[in-house]
């Protein structure tokens, strides 16, 4: 969580460590299902495929990164088999997307104002093919930052999305379009533990 909050990047060595620990847990769980090995393997592979498929969709939509997708896939692979069901899987992703949207809206309310809207109008006039849904998504999860902030903002919290330099005549500053990168691991951690706690209660 610290790496994701600070750098918005989860190193592969961290994921590798989690994979080794998870593999050990799967082995222990496997020993309890030696009488139903085929069912155990089918259930694990099925939910691994579903988690990968849903994560891949989120990756293609630019909602999560590659490391986040690996983490989500590993999470469902290592999840205890008694918790694996379709309702649990889809509930996890539904709550995750809802919180992602809420986080984006909060960021929008904090970082956007009337002066920023001028930059969005210029950007949309240069890209007339955007649908209304795409425009809403961009206004929520994308932000214009000043050229002077470029070095310390992109690559971590904000990812540079356009090389076009816009001049905002209301703020009298040159700006770049960036995409807000929320700390996805926090959402994954919160949703997963919320569902575990709800199941135990």
Short mmCIF file of C-alpha atoms in Angstrom, two decimals:
data_model
loop_
_atom_site.label_atom_id
_atom_site.label_comp_id
_atom_site.label_asym_id
_atom_site.label_seq_id
_atom_site.Cartn_x
_atom_site.Cartn_y
_atom_site.Cartn_z
CA UNK A 1 0.00 0.00 0.00
CA UNK A 2 2.87 2.36 0.78
CA UNK A 3 4.44 1.79 -2.66
CA UNK A 4 1.12 2.38 -4.37
CA UNK A 5 0.36 5.57 -2.43
CA UNK A 6 3.87 6.98 -2.80
CA UNK A 7 4.80 5.91 -6.33
CA UNK A 8 1.58 4.47 -7.88
CA UNK A 9 3.73 1.46 -8.84
CA UNK A 10 3.85 -2.05 -7.36
CA UNK A 11 7.30 -3.58 -8.09
CA UNK A 12 7.38 -7.07 -9.59
CA UNK A 13 9.56 -8.30 -6.70
CA UNK A 14 6.77 -7.40 -4.28
CA UNK A 15 4.26 -9.29 -6.41
CA UNK A 16 6.70 -12.22 -6.64
CA UNK A 17 6.92 -12.36 -2.85
CA UNK A 18 3.14 -12.36 -2.60
CA UNK A 19 2.95 -15.11 -5.21
CA UNK A 20 5.30 -17.35 -3.19
CA UNK A 21 3.29 -16.84 0.00
CA UNK A 22 0.03 -17.43 -1.86
CA UNK A 23 1.38 -20.60 -3.47
CA UNK A 24 2.21 -21.94 -0.02
CA UNK A 25 -1.34 -21.19 1.15
CA UNK A 26 -2.78 -22.95 -1.90
CA UNK A 27 -0.66 -26.01 -1.11
CA UNK A 28 -2.01 -26.11 2.45
CA UNK A 29 -5.55 -25.69 1.17
CA UNK A 30 -4.92 -28.39 -1.45
CA UNK A 31 -4.08 -30.90 1.28
CA UNK A 32 -7.59 -30.49 2.69
CA UNK A 33 -9.16 -31.31 -0.69
CA UNK A 34 -7.18 -34.41 -1.61
CA UNK A 35 -10.46 -36.34 -1.95
CA UNK A 36 -11.84 -33.76 -4.40
CA UNK A 37 -8.75 -32.77 -6.36
CA UNK A 38 -10.58 -32.40 -9.69
CA UNK A 39 -13.22 -30.08 -8.22
CA UNK A 40 -10.54 -28.07 -6.45
CA UNK A 41 -8.57 -27.55 -9.67
CA UNK A 42 -11.67 -26.72 -11.74
CA UNK A 43 -12.91 -24.11 -9.23
CA UNK A 44 -9.49 -22.48 -8.90
CA UNK A 45 -8.90 -22.31 -12.67
CA UNK A 46 -12.43 -21.04 -13.36
CA UNK A 47 -12.20 -18.14 -10.95
CA UNK A 48 -8.63 -17.42 -12.00
CA UNK A 49 -9.88 -17.03 -15.57
CA UNK A 50 -12.84 -14.86 -14.52
CA UNK A 51 -10.67 -12.61 -12.36
CA UNK A 52 -8.13 -12.28 -15.19
CA UNK A 53 -10.88 -11.50 -17.71
CA UNK A 54 -12.50 -8.79 -15.56
CA UNK A 55 -9.10 -7.34 -14.66
CA UNK A 56 -8.15 -7.27 -18.34
CA UNK A 57 -11.32 -5.31 -19.14
CA UNK A 58 -10.47 -2.77 -16.43
CA UNK A 59 -6.93 -2.58 -17.79
CA UNK A 60 -8.18 -1.91 -21.33
CA UNK A 61 -10.44 0.83 -19.94
CA UNK A 62 -7.35 2.41 -18.31
CA UNK A 63 -8.91 2.06 -14.86
CA UNK A 64 -6.13 -0.15 -13.47
CA UNK A 65 -2.51 -0.74 -14.38
CA UNK A 66 -0.68 -3.96 -15.16
CA UNK A 67 0.49 -4.47 -11.58
CA UNK A 68 -3.03 -3.89 -10.26
CA UNK A 69 -4.35 -6.50 -12.69
CA UNK A 70 -1.74 -9.02 -11.54
CA UNK A 71 -2.64 -8.31 -7.92
CA UNK A 72 -6.36 -8.81 -8.54
CA UNK A 73 -5.75 -12.07 -10.40
CA UNK A 74 -3.47 -13.37 -7.64
CA UNK A 75 -5.98 -12.34 -5.00
CA UNK A 76 -8.68 -14.57 -6.44
CA UNK A 77 -6.26 -17.39 -7.15
CA UNK A 78 -5.15 -17.46 -3.50
CA UNK A 79 -8.60 -16.77 -2.10
CA UNK A 80 -9.95 -19.67 0.04
CA UNK A 81 -12.11 -21.92 -2.08
CA UNK A 82 -15.07 -21.74 0.33
CA UNK A 83 -15.34 -18.02 -0.47
CA UNK A 84 -15.24 -18.47 -4.24
CA UNK A 85 -18.62 -18.00 -5.83
CA UNK A 86 -19.92 -15.83 -8.66
CA UNK A 87 -21.84 -13.52 -6.35
CA UNK A 88 -18.71 -12.82 -4.28
CA UNK A 89 -16.61 -12.17 -7.40
CA UNK A 90 -19.02 -9.78 -9.09
CA UNK A 91 -19.85 -8.05 -5.81
CA UNK A 92 -16.14 -7.38 -5.31
CA UNK A 93 -15.73 -5.77 -8.74
CA UNK A 94 -19.01 -3.84 -8.42
CA UNK A 95 -18.00 -2.27 -5.08
CA UNK A 96 -14.50 -1.66 -6.42
CA UNK A 97 -15.82 0.25 -9.45
CA UNK A 98 -18.27 2.21 -7.30
CA UNK A 99 -15.49 3.35 -4.95
CA UNK A 100 -13.26 4.15 -7.92
CA UNK A 101 -15.99 6.39 -9.32
CA UNK A 102 -16.53 8.06 -5.95
CA UNK A 103 -12.79 8.70 -5.63
CA UNK A 104 -12.76 10.23 -9.10
CA UNK A 105 -15.71 12.48 -8.30
CA UNK A 106 -14.06 13.65 -5.06
CA UNK A 107 -10.88 14.43 -7.01
CA UNK A 108 -12.99 16.27 -9.57
CA UNK A 109 -14.66 18.44 -6.92
CA UNK A 110 -11.30 19.24 -5.28
CA UNK A 111 -9.16 19.93 -8.33
CA UNK A 112 -11.64 21.40 -10.85
CA UNK A 113 -12.97 24.90 -10.99
CA UNK A 114 -14.30 27.36 -13.55
CA UNK A 115 -10.82 28.31 -14.75
CA UNK A 116 -9.97 24.67 -15.48
CA UNK A 117 -13.15 24.19 -17.52
CA UNK A 118 -11.74 26.58 -20.12
CA UNK A 119 -8.94 24.09 -20.83
CA UNK A 120 -11.42 21.22 -21.23
CA UNK A 121 -13.42 23.25 -23.75
CA UNK A 122 -10.28 23.80 -25.82
CA UNK A 123 -9.35 20.12 -25.62
CA UNK A 124 -12.80 18.94 -26.71
CA UNK A 125 -12.84 21.42 -29.59
CA UNK A 126 -9.63 19.77 -30.85
CA UNK A 127 -11.17 16.28 -30.41
CA UNK A 128 -14.73 16.47 -31.67
CA UNK A 129 -15.13 12.69 -31.94
CA UNK A 130 -15.50 12.21 -28.19
CA UNK A 131 -18.90 10.98 -27.08
CA UNK A 132 -20.71 12.53 -24.13
CA UNK A 133 -19.73 9.53 -21.97
CA UNK A 134 -16.06 9.93 -22.91
CA UNK A 135 -16.19 13.63 -22.10
CA UNK A 136 -17.67 12.92 -18.66
CA UNK A 137 -14.97 10.31 -17.99
CA UNK A 138 -12.22 12.74 -19.03
CA UNK A 139 -13.61 15.56 -16.88
CA UNK A 140 -13.75 13.26 -13.83
CA UNK A 141 -10.45 11.39 -14.14
CA UNK A 142 -8.31 13.79 -16.18
CA UNK A 143 -6.78 17.04 -15.04
CA UNK A 144 -4.87 19.88 -16.64
CA UNK A 145 -1.66 20.75 -14.82
CA UNK A 146 0.64 23.68 -15.38
CA UNK A 147 3.78 23.16 -17.42
CA UNK A 148 5.87 24.11 -14.37
CA UNK A 149 4.33 21.18 -12.41
CA UNK A 150 5.06 18.58 -15.08
CA UNK A 151 8.23 17.03 -13.62
CA UNK A 152 6.88 16.48 -10.11
CA UNK A 153 3.35 15.47 -11.05
CA UNK A 154 3.44 12.99 -13.90
CA UNK A 155 4.43 9.37 -13.48
CA UNK A 156 3.17 9.23 -9.91
CA UNK A 157 -0.21 10.71 -9.07
CA UNK A 158 -0.84 11.99 -12.60
CA UNK A 159 0.05 10.33 -15.90
CA UNK A 160 0.75 12.49 -18.95
CA UNK A 161 -1.92 11.75 -21.58
CA UNK A 162 -1.33 14.38 -24.27
CA UNK A 163 1.77 16.06 -25.69
CA UNK A 164 -0.31 19.02 -26.83
CA UNK A 165 0.39 22.17 -24.85
CA UNK A 166 -2.73 24.24 -24.10
CA UNK A 167 -2.71 27.89 -23.16
CA UNK A 168 -5.35 28.62 -20.56
CA UNK A 169 -6.18 32.28 -21.10
CA UNK A 170 -8.07 32.47 -17.80
CA UNK A 171 -5.09 31.41 -15.70
CA UNK A 172 -2.55 32.69 -18.25
CA UNK A 173 -0.56 29.44 -18.01
CA UNK A 174 0.48 26.68 -20.37
CA UNK A 175 -0.98 23.32 -19.38
CA UNK A 176 -0.80 19.59 -20.21
CA UNK A 177 -3.60 17.03 -19.95
CA UNK A 178 -2.93 14.28 -17.39
CA UNK A 179 -4.90 11.33 -16.01
CA UNK A 180 -5.46 11.03 -12.28
CA UNK A 181 -4.03 7.77 -10.91
CA UNK A 182 -5.78 6.87 -7.65
CA UNK A 183 -4.11 4.41 -5.24
CA UNK A 184 -5.83 1.26 -6.51
CA UNK A 185 -4.30 -1.05 -3.88
CA UNK A 186 -6.15 0.83 -1.14
CA UNK A 187 -9.45 0.18 -2.91
CA UNK A 188 -8.59 -3.50 -3.42
CA UNK A 189 -7.53 -3.88 0.22
CA UNK A 190 -10.63 -2.13 1.55
CA UNK A 191 -13.16 -3.98 -0.63
CA UNK A 192 -11.59 -7.39 -0.05
CA UNK A 193 -11.45 -6.99 3.73
CA UNK A 194 -14.95 -5.53 3.80
CA UNK A 195 -16.32 -8.62 2.05
CA UNK A 196 -14.31 -10.96 4.30
CA UNK A 197 -15.60 -9.16 7.40
CA UNK A 198 -19.16 -9.24 6.06
CA UNK A 199 -18.85 -13.00 5.38
CA UNK A 200 -17.50 -13.75 8.86
CA UNK A 201 -20.26 -11.73 10.49
#
